Structures are given as C-alpha cells and as structure tokens.
C-alpha cells in the first residue's frame, strides 16, 4: 500500500531564510509525487510534481522539491521564505493500483515570521 | 479557462436532511475526484468518476453517500440523512485525459450539520 508521511506538523522560519518541508513516501514501483499548498478557507493549489527525470523539480512561486530515491523522500524547499508563504502544505502520492486518486499526508503548517 | 467550480461554498443542514454538492470540472477534463477534509487533517479520497461511470468508490462510506457524473452537467456528491460527523470540507478535483493523475482542485464546499 502506498502512503506519505509529513513528520512535522508545524515549521517556523524567519522571513528571508531558506525553508524545508519534509515528506517521505512508501510505494511499490516508481512514485508519482506532488506538493500542494492550501491557504485558509481555500482549495488546494498545485505547486509541483515528480514523475520521472531530474531529481530536482521546480514549481510555482519559487518552490522546488528534491526527489531522493534512496531515502524515499521528496522534501519541499525554497531558498528565501516570504511571509506570504505561510500556509498549509500537503505532500501526496498517486495511487499506483490503477486508479488515479492521490494519497495525502497530514499536512505541515508553515509560518514565516517577519 | 475557468478553474474547477464548486457550489455551494457553504452549506448548512440539519441532521436527517440531504446535502447535494456540485462540481463542474475544468473545461476539457473528464476525470473527477471527490475528497473530504476534516478540520486540521489531510484530504481523504472518496470517489473517482469519469463521465457516466464510477471508476473507484473505495473511499466512500457504503451508506448514505452517492456520487454521479452525468453526460451533461456537473458531478454531484449526495449525502442522505446527514449526521454531525459529516461536517467537513468537501473538495472536488478534475484532471485531463493526457495526465489523469495531475489534479486541479476546486475551492471546496464546507458542510455544517447542526
């Protein structure tokens, strides 16, 4: 069975500092991995995905994620955090049993401190 | 190209009433997914539909819940005889045929059962 884990419920970072939001996954076969962001009372916005190719994936709003097969991780990163990055971040993996639904992690709340 | 549309955005129902949630996918998207989000939790997959077909309903409760995606019109998630535990945010996502796993989310319907 596939799953994702986000080990940190909360991440605080000072504005201008680099940020990392962690995600590890468990799948059989090659994973399809995604990051989404959710602002208060809003739906999820797609940030980036890894399907195949380069391990470093660039996405929206200056975010990037690094796929590490040996560590089964897909951490989200940004070189310089903005206050407006404060939101709830979800890592997800595609259901590999044939359906296309996503399994989501429990989310990490990022707070960027001015 | 308008995004995924959901209505209503907020829905209040008394226990025992029926709730109908509507989702119009993005233009050109034929795959629709419904997810439920409880407060401070990640999204949980409920059902995956294509036009006139339910592909995977493994995440949907066996009783009181049903979903459809007719040939014409929006997808409908129907909850009969609602209970307080049904209070949650319900999100719809759609994806295109060429990349069915790349999902775009609507703003959600927040259901409150009183």
CSV table of C-alpha atoms in Angstrom, one decimal:
chain,number,residue,atom,x,y,z
A,1,UNK,CA,0.0,0.0,0.0
A,2,UNK,CA,1.2,3.5,-0.7
A,3,UNK,CA,1.4,6.3,1.9
A,4,UNK,CA,3.1,9.5,2.6
A,5,UNK,CA,4.4,10.9,5.9
A,6,UNK,CA,4.9,14.5,6.8
A,7,UNK,CA,6.8,14.2,10.1
A,8,UNK,CA,6.4,17.9,11.1
A,9,UNK,CA,3.0,19.4,12.0
A,10,UNK,CA,4.5,22.8,12.2
A,11,UNK,CA,7.5,24.6,10.7
A,12,UNK,CA,8.6,28.1,11.6
A,13,UNK,CA,11.1,30.0,9.7
A,14,UNK,CA,12.2,33.6,9.6
A,15,UNK,CA,11.5,35.7,6.5
A,16,UNK,CA,14.4,35.6,4.1
A,17,UNK,CA,15.7,32.3,5.4
A,18,UNK,CA,15.6,29.0,3.4
A,19,UNK,CA,12.7,26.7,4.2
A,20,UNK,CA,12.3,22.9,4.0
A,21,UNK,CA,9.1,21.0,4.5
A,22,UNK,CA,9.7,17.3,4.8
A,23,UNK,CA,7.9,14.4,3.1
A,24,UNK,CA,8.7,10.7,2.9
A,25,UNK,CA,6.8,8.1,0.9
A,26,UNK,CA,6.2,4.4,0.7
A,27,UNK,CA,5.1,2.9,-2.7
A,28,UNK,CA,5.9,-0.2,-4.7
A,29,UNK,CA,7.3,0.8,-8.0
A,30,UNK,CA,8.1,4.3,-9.3
A,31,UNK,CA,6.3,7.0,-7.4
A,32,UNK,CA,4.4,9.9,-8.7
A,33,UNK,CA,4.8,12.7,-6.1
A,34,UNK,CA,3.1,16.0,-5.7
A,35,UNK,CA,3.1,19.1,-3.4
A,36,UNK,CA,0.0,21.2,-2.9
A,37,UNK,CA,-0.5,24.4,-0.8
A,38,UNK,CA,-3.7,25.4,1.0
A,39,UNK,CA,-4.5,28.9,2.2
A,40,UNK,CA,-7.2,29.4,4.8
A,41,UNK,CA,-10.7,28.5,3.6
A,42,UNK,CA,-9.4,27.8,0.1
A,43,UNK,CA,-8.9,24.8,-2.0
A,44,UNK,CA,-5.5,23.2,-2.8
A,45,UNK,CA,-3.2,24.8,-5.2
A,46,UNK,CA,-0.8,22.6,-7.2
A,47,UNK,CA,2.9,23.5,-6.6
A,48,UNK,CA,4.9,20.9,-8.4
A,49,UNK,CA,5.2,17.2,-9.3
A,50,UNK,CA,7.8,14.5,-9.8
A,51,UNK,CA,7.0,11.8,-12.4
A,52,UNK,CA,10.4,11.0,-13.9
A,53,UNK,CA,13.6,12.8,-14.9
A,54,UNK,CA,15.6,15.2,-12.9
A,55,UNK,CA,15.6,14.7,-9.2
A,56,UNK,CA,15.3,18.4,-8.6
A,57,UNK,CA,11.8,19.7,-9.6
A,58,UNK,CA,11.0,23.3,-9.9
A,59,UNK,CA,7.5,24.6,-9.3
A,60,UNK,CA,5.3,27.6,-8.7
A,61,UNK,CA,6.2,30.6,-6.5
A,62,UNK,CA,9.9,29.8,-6.4
A,63,UNK,CA,9.4,26.4,-4.7
A,64,UNK,CA,11.3,23.3,-5.6
A,65,UNK,CA,11.5,19.7,-4.4
A,66,UNK,CA,14.2,17.1,-4.4
A,67,UNK,CA,13.4,13.5,-5.1
A,68,UNK,CA,15.7,11.1,-3.3
A,69,UNK,CA,15.0,7.5,-4.1
A,70,UNK,CA,17.4,6.0,-1.6
A,71,UNK,CA,15.9,8.0,1.3
A,72,UNK,CA,12.3,7.7,-0.2
A,73,UNK,CA,11.9,11.5,0.4
A,74,UNK,CA,10.5,14.4,-1.5
A,75,UNK,CA,11.2,17.5,0.5
A,76,UNK,CA,9.9,20.8,-0.5
A,77,UNK,CA,12.3,23.7,-0.4
A,78,UNK,CA,12.6,27.4,-1.1
A,79,UNK,CA,15.8,29.5,-0.9
A,80,UNK,CA,14.2,32.5,0.7
A,81,UNK,CA,10.9,32.4,2.6
A,82,UNK,CA,8.3,35.1,2.3
A,83,UNK,CA,5.6,35.9,4.9
A,84,UNK,CA,3.0,35.2,2.1
A,85,UNK,CA,4.3,31.6,2.0
A,86,UNK,CA,2.6,30.9,5.4
A,87,UNK,CA,0.1,28.2,4.7
A,88,UNK,CA,-0.7,24.5,5.0
A,89,UNK,CA,1.4,22.3,2.7
A,90,UNK,CA,0.5,18.8,1.6
A,91,UNK,CA,2.6,16.1,0.1
A,92,UNK,CA,0.7,13.5,-2.0
A,93,UNK,CA,1.5,10.3,-3.9
A,94,UNK,CA,-0.5,8.8,-6.7
A,95,UNK,CA,-2.4,5.6,-6.1
A,96,UNK,CA,-0.4,3.0,-8.0
A,97,UNK,CA,-3.0,0.3,-8.0
A,98,UNK,CA,-4.6,1.6,-11.2
A,99,UNK,CA,-6.8,4.4,-10.0
A,100,UNK,CA,-5.6,8.0,-10.3
A,101,UNK,CA,-6.6,9.2,-6.9
A,102,UNK,CA,-4.0,10.7,-4.5
A,103,UNK,CA,-3.0,9.8,-1.0
A,104,UNK,CA,-2.2,12.9,1.0
A,105,UNK,CA,0.0,13.4,4.0
A,106,UNK,CA,-1.5,15.0,7.1
A,107,UNK,CA,-0.1,18.4,6.2
A,108,UNK,CA,2.6,20.8,7.6
A,109,UNK,CA,1.7,24.3,8.7
A,110,UNK,CA,4.4,26.7,7.6
A,111,UNK,CA,4.7,30.0,9.4
A,112,UNK,CA,7.1,32.6,8.1
A,113,UNK,CA,8.0,35.1,10.8
A,114,UNK,CA,8.6,38.7,9.7
B,1,UNK,CA,-10.1,28.7,-18.8
B,2,UNK,CA,-12.1,28.7,-15.6
B,3,UNK,CA,-10.9,26.5,-12.8
B,4,UNK,CA,-12.9,23.8,-11.0
B,5,UNK,CA,-16.1,25.2,-9.8
B,6,UNK,CA,-17.9,24.0,-6.7
B,7,UNK,CA,-21.2,25.1,-5.3
B,8,UNK,CA,-22.4,26.0,-2.8
B,9,UNK,CA,-19.3,27.2,-1.0
B,10,UNK,CA,-21.1,26.8,2.3
B,11,UNK,CA,-24.0,24.5,3.2
B,12,UNK,CA,-25.8,24.2,6.5
B,13,UNK,CA,-28.1,21.2,7.0
B,14,UNK,CA,-30.0,19.9,10.0
B,15,UNK,CA,-29.5,16.3,11.0
B,16,UNK,CA,-31.5,14.0,8.8
B,17,UNK,CA,-31.6,16.3,5.8
B,18,UNK,CA,-30.0,15.7,2.4
B,19,UNK,CA,-26.9,17.5,1.2
B,20,UNK,CA,-26.1,18.0,-2.5
B,21,UNK,CA,-22.7,19.2,-3.5
B,22,UNK,CA,-21.9,20.2,-7.1
B,23,UNK,CA,-18.7,20.2,-9.0
B,24,UNK,CA,-18.0,21.5,-12.5
B,25,UNK,CA,-14.6,20.3,-13.8
B,26,UNK,CA,-12.2,22.4,-15.8
B,27,UNK,CA,-13.0,22.6,-19.5
B,28,UNK,CA,-11.7,19.5,-21.3
B,29,UNK,CA,-11.3,17.5,-18.1
B,30,UNK,CA,-13.2,14.2,-18.0
B,31,UNK,CA,-11.9,12.9,-14.7
B,32,UNK,CA,-13.5,14.0,-11.4
B,33,UNK,CA,-12.4,13.1,-7.8
B,34,UNK,CA,-14.1,13.9,-4.5
B,35,UNK,CA,-12.1,14.3,-1.3
B,36,UNK,CA,-13.2,15.0,2.3
B,37,UNK,CA,-11.1,17.1,4.7
B,38,UNK,CA,-11.9,17.1,8.4
B,39,UNK,CA,-10.5,20.0,10.5
B,40,UNK,CA,-6.8,20.0,10.8
B,41,UNK,CA,-6.4,16.9,8.7
B,42,UNK,CA,-5.3,16.0,5.2
B,43,UNK,CA,-7.6,15.1,2.4
B,44,UNK,CA,-9.1,11.7,2.2
B,45,UNK,CA,-10.1,10.2,-1.2
B,46,UNK,CA,-13.8,9.3,-1.6
B,47,UNK,CA,-14.6,8.6,-5.2
B,48,UNK,CA,-13.2,8.8,-8.7
B,49,UNK,CA,-15.6,9.3,-11.7
B,50,UNK,CA,-15.4,9.7,-15.4
B,51,UNK,CA,-18.4,10.7,-17.5
B,52,UNK,CA,-21.3,8.4,-16.6
B,53,UNK,CA,-19.0,5.9,-14.8
B,54,UNK,CA,-17.8,5.4,-11.2
B,55,UNK,CA,-14.2,4.2,-11.5
B,56,UNK,CA,-13.3,3.9,-7.9
B,57,UNK,CA,-15.5,4.5,-4.9
B,58,UNK,CA,-13.4,2.7,-2.3
B,59,UNK,CA,-13.1,5.7,-0.1
B,60,UNK,CA,-16.8,6.5,0.1
B,61,UNK,CA,-19.0,5.3,3.0
B,62,UNK,CA,-21.2,2.5,1.9
B,63,UNK,CA,-24.4,4.0,3.3
B,64,UNK,CA,-25.9,7.5,2.7
B,65,UNK,CA,-23.3,8.7,0.3
B,66,UNK,CA,-23.5,8.5,-3.5
B,67,UNK,CA,-21.9,10.3,-6.4
B,68,UNK,CA,-22.6,10.7,-10.1
B,69,UNK,CA,-21.0,12.5,-13.1
B,70,UNK,CA,-23.7,12.5,-15.8
B,71,UNK,CA,-23.1,13.0,-19.5
B,72,UNK,CA,-24.3,16.6,-19.2
B,73,UNK,CA,-23.9,18.8,-16.2
B,74,UNK,CA,-21.8,18.8,-13.1
B,75,UNK,CA,-20.8,16.0,-10.9
B,76,UNK,CA,-22.9,15.6,-7.8
B,77,UNK,CA,-22.0,14.2,-4.4
B,78,UNK,CA,-25.1,13.4,-2.4
B,79,UNK,CA,-25.3,12.8,1.3
B,80,UNK,CA,-28.6,11.5,2.6
B,81,UNK,CA,-29.7,11.8,6.2
B,82,UNK,CA,-26.7,13.8,7.3
B,83,UNK,CA,-25.2,13.4,10.7
B,84,UNK,CA,-22.9,15.8,12.7
B,85,UNK,CA,-19.9,13.7,11.7
B,86,UNK,CA,-20.5,14.6,8.1
B,87,UNK,CA,-19.5,18.2,8.8
B,88,UNK,CA,-16.3,18.7,6.8
B,89,UNK,CA,-14.9,20.4,3.7
B,90,UNK,CA,-15.6,18.5,0.5
B,91,UNK,CA,-13.2,19.1,-2.3
B,92,UNK,CA,-13.6,18.2,-5.9
B,93,UNK,CA,-10.7,17.9,-8.3
B,94,UNK,CA,-10.5,17.3,-12.0
B,95,UNK,CA,-7.8,16.1,-14.4
B,96,UNK,CA,-7.3,15.9,-18.1
B,97,UNK,CA,-7.1,12.6,-20.1
B,98,UNK,CA,-3.5,13.1,-21.0
B,99,UNK,CA,-2.4,13.3,-17.4
B,100,UNK,CA,-5.2,11.9,-15.3
B,101,UNK,CA,-3.1,12.0,-12.1
B,102,UNK,CA,-2.5,15.7,-12.3
B,103,UNK,CA,-5.4,17.1,-10.3
B,104,UNK,CA,-6.7,20.6,-10.0
B,105,UNK,CA,-8.8,21.4,-7.0
B,106,UNK,CA,-11.9,23.5,-6.6
B,107,UNK,CA,-12.4,25.9,-3.6
B,108,UNK,CA,-14.5,23.3,-1.7
B,109,UNK,CA,-17.9,23.1,-0.1
B,110,UNK,CA,-18.0,23.5,3.7
B,111,UNK,CA,-20.8,21.4,5.1
B,112,UNK,CA,-22.0,22.1,8.6
B,113,UNK,CA,-24.6,19.8,10.1
B,114,UNK,CA,-26.5,21.3,13.0
